[in-house]
Short mmCIF file of N, CA and C in Angstrom, two decimals:
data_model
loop_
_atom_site.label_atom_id
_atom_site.label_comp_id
_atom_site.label_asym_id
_atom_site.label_seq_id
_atom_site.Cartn_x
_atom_site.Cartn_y
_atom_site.Cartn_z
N UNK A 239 153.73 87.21 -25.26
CA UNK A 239 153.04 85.97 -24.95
C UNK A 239 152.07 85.56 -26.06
N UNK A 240 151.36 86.42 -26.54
CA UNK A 240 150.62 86.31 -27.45
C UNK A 240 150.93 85.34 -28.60
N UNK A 241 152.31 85.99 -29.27
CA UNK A 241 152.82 85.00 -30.10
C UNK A 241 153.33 83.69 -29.84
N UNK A 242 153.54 83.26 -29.00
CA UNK A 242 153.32 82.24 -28.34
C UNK A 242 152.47 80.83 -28.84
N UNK A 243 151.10 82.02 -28.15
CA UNK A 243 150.05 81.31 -28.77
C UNK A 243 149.84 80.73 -29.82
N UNK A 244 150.05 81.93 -31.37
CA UNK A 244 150.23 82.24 -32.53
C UNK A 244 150.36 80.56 -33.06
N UNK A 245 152.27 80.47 -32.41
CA UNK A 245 153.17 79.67 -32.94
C UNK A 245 152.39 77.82 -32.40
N UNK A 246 151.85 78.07 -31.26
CA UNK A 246 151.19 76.71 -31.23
C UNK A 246 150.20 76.38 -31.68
N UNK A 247 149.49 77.32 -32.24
CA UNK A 247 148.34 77.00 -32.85
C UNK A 247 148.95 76.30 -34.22
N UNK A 248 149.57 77.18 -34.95
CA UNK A 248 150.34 76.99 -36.37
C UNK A 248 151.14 76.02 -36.28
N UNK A 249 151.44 75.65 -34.84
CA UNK A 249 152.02 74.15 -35.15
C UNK A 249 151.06 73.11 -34.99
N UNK A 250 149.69 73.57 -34.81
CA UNK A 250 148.82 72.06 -34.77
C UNK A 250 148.43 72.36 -36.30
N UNK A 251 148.15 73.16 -36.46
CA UNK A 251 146.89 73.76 -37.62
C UNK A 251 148.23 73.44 -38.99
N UNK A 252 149.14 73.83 -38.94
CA UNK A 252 150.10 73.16 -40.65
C UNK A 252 149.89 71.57 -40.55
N UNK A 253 150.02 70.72 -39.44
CA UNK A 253 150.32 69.39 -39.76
C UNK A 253 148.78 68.56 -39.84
N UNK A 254 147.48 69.35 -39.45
CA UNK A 254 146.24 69.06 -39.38
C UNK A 254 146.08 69.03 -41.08
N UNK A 255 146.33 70.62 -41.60
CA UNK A 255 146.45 71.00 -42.98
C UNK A 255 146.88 69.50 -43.53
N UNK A 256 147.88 69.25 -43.59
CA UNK A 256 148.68 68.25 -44.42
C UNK A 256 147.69 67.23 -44.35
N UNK A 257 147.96 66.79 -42.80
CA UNK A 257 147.35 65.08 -43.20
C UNK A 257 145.68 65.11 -43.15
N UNK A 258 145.24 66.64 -43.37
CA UNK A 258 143.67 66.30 -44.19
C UNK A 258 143.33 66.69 -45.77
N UNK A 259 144.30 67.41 -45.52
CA UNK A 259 144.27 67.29 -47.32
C UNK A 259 144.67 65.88 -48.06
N UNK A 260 145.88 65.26 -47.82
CA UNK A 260 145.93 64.08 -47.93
C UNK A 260 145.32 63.06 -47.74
N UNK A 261 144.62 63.39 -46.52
CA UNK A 261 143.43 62.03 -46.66
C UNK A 261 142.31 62.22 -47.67
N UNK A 262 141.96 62.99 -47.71
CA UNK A 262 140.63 64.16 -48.28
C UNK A 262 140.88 63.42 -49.88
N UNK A 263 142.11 63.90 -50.40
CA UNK A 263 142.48 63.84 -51.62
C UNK A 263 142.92 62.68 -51.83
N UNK A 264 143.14 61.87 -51.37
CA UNK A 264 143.49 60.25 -51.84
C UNK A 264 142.09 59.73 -51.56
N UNK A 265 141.01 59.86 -51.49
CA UNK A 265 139.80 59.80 -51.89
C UNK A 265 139.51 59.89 -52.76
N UNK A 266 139.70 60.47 -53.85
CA UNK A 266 139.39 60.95 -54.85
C UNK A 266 140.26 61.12 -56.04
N UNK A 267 140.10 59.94 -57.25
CA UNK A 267 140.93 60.13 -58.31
C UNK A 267 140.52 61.42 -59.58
N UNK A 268 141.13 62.57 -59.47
CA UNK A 268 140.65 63.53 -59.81
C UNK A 268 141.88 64.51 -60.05
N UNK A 269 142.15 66.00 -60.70
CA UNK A 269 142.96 66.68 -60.36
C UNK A 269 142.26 67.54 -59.71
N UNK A 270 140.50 67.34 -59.53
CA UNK A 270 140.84 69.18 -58.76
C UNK A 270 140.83 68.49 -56.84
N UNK A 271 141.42 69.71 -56.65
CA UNK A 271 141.98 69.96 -55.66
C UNK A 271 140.89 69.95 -54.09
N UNK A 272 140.54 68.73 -54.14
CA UNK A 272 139.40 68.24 -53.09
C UNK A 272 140.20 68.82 -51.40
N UNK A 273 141.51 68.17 -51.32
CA UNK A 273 141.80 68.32 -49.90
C UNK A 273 142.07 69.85 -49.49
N UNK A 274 142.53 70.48 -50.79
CA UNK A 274 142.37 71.93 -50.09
C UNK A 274 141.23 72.83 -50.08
N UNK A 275 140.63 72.03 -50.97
CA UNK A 275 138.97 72.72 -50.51
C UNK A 275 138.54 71.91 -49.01
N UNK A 276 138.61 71.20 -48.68
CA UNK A 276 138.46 70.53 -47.15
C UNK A 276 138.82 71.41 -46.49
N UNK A 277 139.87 72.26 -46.40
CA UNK A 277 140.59 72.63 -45.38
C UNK A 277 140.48 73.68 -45.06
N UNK A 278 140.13 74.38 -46.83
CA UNK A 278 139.69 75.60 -46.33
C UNK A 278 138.34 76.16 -46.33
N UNK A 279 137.61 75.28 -46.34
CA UNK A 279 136.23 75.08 -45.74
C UNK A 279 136.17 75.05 -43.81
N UNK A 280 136.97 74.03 -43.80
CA UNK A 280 136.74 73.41 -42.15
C UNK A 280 137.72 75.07 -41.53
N UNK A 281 138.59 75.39 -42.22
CA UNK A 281 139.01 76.78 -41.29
C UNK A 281 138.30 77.74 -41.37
N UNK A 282 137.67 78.21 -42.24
CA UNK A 282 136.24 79.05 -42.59
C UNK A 282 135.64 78.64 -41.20
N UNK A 283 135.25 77.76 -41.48
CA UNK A 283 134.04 77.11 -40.36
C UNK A 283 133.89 77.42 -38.62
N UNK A 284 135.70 77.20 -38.41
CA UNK A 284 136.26 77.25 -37.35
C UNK A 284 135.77 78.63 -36.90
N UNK A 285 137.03 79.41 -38.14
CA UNK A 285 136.79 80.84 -37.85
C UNK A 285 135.44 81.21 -37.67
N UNK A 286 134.58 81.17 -37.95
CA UNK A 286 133.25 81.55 -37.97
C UNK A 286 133.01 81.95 -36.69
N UNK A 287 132.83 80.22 -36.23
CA UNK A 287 132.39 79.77 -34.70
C UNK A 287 133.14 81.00 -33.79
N UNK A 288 134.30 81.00 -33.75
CA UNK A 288 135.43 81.21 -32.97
C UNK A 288 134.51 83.14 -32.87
N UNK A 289 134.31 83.70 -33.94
CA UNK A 289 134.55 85.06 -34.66
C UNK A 289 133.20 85.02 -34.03
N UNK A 290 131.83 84.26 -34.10
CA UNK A 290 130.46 84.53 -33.49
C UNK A 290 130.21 84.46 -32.11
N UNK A 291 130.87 83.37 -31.13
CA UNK A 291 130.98 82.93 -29.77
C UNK A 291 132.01 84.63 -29.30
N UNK A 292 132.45 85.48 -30.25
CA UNK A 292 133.33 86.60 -29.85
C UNK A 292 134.12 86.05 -28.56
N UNK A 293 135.11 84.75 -29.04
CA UNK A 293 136.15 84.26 -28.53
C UNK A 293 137.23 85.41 -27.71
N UNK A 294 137.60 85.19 -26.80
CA UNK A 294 138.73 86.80 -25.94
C UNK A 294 139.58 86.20 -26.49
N UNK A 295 140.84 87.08 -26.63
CA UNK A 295 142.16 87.43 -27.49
C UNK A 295 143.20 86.36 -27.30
N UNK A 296 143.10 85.86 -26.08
CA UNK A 296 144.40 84.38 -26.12
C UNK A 296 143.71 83.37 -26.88
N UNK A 297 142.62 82.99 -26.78
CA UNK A 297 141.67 81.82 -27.45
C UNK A 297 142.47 81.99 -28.71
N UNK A 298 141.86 83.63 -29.34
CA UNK A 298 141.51 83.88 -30.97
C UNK A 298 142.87 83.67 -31.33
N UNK A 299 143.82 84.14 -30.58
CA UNK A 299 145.30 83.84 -30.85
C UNK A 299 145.64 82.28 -31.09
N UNK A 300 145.82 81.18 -30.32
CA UNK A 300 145.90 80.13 -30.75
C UNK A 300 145.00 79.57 -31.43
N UNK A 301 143.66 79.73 -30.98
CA UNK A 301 143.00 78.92 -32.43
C UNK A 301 142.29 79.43 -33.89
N UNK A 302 141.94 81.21 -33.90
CA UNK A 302 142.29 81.47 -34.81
C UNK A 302 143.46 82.29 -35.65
N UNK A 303 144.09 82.49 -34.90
CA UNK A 303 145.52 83.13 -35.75
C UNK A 303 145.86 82.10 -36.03
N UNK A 304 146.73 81.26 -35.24
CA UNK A 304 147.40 79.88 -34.93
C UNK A 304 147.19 78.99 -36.22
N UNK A 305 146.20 78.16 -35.26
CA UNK A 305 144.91 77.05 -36.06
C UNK A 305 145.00 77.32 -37.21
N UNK A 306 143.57 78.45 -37.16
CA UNK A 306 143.02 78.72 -38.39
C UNK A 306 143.78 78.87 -40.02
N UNK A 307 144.92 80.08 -39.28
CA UNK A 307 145.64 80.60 -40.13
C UNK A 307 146.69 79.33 -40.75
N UNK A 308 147.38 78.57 -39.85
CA UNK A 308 147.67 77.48 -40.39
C UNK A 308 146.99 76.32 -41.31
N UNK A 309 145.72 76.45 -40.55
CA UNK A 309 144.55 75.01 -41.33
C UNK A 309 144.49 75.79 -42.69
N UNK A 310 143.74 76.99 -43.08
CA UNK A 310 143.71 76.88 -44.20
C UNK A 310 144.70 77.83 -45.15
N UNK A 311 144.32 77.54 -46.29
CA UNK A 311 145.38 77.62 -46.55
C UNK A 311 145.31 78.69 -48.91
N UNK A 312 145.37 79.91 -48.50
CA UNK A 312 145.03 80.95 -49.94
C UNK A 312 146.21 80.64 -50.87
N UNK A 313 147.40 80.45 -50.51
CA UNK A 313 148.74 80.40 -51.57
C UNK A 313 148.32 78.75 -52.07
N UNK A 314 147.81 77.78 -51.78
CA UNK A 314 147.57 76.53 -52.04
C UNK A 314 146.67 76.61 -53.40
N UNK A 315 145.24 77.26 -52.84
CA UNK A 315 144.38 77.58 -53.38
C UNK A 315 144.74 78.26 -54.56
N UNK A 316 145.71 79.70 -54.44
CA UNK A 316 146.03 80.28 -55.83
C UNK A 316 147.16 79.16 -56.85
N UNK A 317 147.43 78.28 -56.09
CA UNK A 317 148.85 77.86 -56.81
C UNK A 317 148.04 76.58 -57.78
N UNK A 318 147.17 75.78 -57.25
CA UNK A 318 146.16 75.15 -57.23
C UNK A 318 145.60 75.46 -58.41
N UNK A 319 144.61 76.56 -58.37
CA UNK A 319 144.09 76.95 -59.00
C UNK A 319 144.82 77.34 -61.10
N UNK A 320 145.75 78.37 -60.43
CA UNK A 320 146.82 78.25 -61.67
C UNK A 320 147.42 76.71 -62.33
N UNK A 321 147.86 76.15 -61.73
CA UNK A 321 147.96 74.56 -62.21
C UNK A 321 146.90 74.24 -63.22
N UNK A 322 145.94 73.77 -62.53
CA UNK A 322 144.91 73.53 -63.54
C UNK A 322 144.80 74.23 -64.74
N UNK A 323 144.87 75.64 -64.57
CA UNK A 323 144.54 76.58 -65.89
C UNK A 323 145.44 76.57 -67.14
N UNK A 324 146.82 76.48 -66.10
CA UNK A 324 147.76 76.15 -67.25
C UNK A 324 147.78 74.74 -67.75
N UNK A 325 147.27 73.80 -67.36
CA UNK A 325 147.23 72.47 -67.71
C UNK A 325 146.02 72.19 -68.71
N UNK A 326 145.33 73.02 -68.99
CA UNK A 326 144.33 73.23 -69.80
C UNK A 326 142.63 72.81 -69.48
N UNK A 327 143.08 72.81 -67.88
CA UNK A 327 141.42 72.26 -67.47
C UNK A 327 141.21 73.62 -66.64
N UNK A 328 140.32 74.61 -67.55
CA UNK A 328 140.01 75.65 -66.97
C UNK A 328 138.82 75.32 -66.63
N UNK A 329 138.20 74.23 -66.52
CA UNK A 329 136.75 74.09 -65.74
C UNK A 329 137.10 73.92 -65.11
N UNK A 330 137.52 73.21 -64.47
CA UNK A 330 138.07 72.70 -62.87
C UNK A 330 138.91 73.66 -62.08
N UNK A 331 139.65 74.55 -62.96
CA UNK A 331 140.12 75.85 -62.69
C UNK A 331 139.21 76.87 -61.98
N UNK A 332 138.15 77.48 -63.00
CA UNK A 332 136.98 77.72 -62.44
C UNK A 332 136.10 77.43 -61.59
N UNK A 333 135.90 76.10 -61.53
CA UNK A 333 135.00 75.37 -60.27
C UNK A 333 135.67 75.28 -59.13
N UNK A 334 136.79 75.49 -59.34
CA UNK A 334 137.73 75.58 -57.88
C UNK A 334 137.48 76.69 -57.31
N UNK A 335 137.69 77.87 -57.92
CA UNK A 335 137.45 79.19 -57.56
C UNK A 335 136.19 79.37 -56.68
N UNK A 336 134.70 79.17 -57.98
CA UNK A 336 133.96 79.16 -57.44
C UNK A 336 133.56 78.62 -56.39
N UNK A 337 133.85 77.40 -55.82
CA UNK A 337 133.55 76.39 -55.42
C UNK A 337 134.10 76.60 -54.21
N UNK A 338 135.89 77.30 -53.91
CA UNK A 338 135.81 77.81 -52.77
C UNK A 338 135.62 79.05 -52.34
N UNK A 339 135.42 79.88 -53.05
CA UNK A 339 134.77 80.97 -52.41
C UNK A 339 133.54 80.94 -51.90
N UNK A 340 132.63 79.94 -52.42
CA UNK A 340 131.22 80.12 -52.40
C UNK A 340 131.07 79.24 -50.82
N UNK A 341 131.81 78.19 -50.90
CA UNK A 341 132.08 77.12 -49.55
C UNK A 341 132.43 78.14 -48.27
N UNK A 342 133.49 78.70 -49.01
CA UNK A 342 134.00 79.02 -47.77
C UNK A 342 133.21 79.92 -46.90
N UNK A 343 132.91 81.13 -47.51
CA UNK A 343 131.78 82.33 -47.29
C UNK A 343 130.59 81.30 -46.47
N UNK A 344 130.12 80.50 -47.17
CA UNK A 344 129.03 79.98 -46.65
C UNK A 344 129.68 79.31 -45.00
N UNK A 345 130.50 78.26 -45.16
CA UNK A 345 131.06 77.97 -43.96
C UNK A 345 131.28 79.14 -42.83
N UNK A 346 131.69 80.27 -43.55
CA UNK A 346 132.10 81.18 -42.15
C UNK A 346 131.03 81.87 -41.51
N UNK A 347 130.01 82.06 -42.61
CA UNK A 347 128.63 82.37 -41.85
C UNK A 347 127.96 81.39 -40.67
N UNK A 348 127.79 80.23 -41.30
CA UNK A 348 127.48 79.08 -40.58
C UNK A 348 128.14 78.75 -39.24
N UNK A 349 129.36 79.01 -39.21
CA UNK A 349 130.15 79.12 -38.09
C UNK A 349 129.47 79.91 -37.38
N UNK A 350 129.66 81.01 -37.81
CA UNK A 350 129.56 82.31 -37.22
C UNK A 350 127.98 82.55 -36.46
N UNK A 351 126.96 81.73 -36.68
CA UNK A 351 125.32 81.71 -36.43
C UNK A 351 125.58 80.82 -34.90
N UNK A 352 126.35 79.64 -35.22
CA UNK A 352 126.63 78.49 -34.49
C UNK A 352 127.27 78.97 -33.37
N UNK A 353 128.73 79.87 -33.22
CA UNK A 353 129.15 80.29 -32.54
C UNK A 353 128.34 81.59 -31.66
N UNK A 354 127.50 81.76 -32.20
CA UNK A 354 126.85 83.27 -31.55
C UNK A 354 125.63 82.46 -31.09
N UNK A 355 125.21 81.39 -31.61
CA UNK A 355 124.25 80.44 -30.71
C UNK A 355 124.43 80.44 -29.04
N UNK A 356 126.39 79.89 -29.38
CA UNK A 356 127.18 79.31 -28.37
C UNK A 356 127.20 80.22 -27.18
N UNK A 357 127.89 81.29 -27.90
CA UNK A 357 128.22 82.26 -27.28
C UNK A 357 127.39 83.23 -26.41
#
């Protein structure tokens, strides 16, 4: 049953992925990679909440296995990231990196204060 869950979460959380990165990023005439820093910020975030409120196991299953794991998104980020470098804009290469690690970490804490508020 569990997986179940899994699979509906990951079917909201891939098509959420898409059409917010896309909105995110047609905002912005730029190459670095704005909508997948959105996304994987806002799943950080999620997770946080979800991970501090110490959500029970069907929840964490659809909305963070599911969701989460669908919303954001590390193979984007590495593929992302390489693009740029090989394209010769290793600042933006770099600021990506930094920029989501430092986001994200921060987001999942923040979640995570918020959710244990909740919780």
């Amino acid at each position: 049953m569990t997986w179940l869950l899994v699979l509906a979460g990951g079917a909201l959380g891939a098509p959420l992925r898409y059409l917010t990165d896309r909105a995110v990023q047609s905002r912005h005439d730029t190459v670095f990679p704005w909508g997948t820093l959105a996304v994987n910020v806002l799943g950080s975030l999620v997770l946080g909440v979800l991970a501090g409120a110490a959500v029970a196991s069907p929840a964490y299953a659809l909305l963070g296995t599911g969701l989460c794991g669908a919303l954001s998104t590390y193979s984007t980020f590495s593929y992302e990231t390489l693009r740029l470098s090989r394209a010769g804009a290793t600042g933006y290469a770099a600021a990506n990196v930094a920029a989501s690690v430092v986001a994200s970490v921060a987001a999942l804490a923040l979640g995570a204060a918020l959710g244990g508020a909740l919780g």
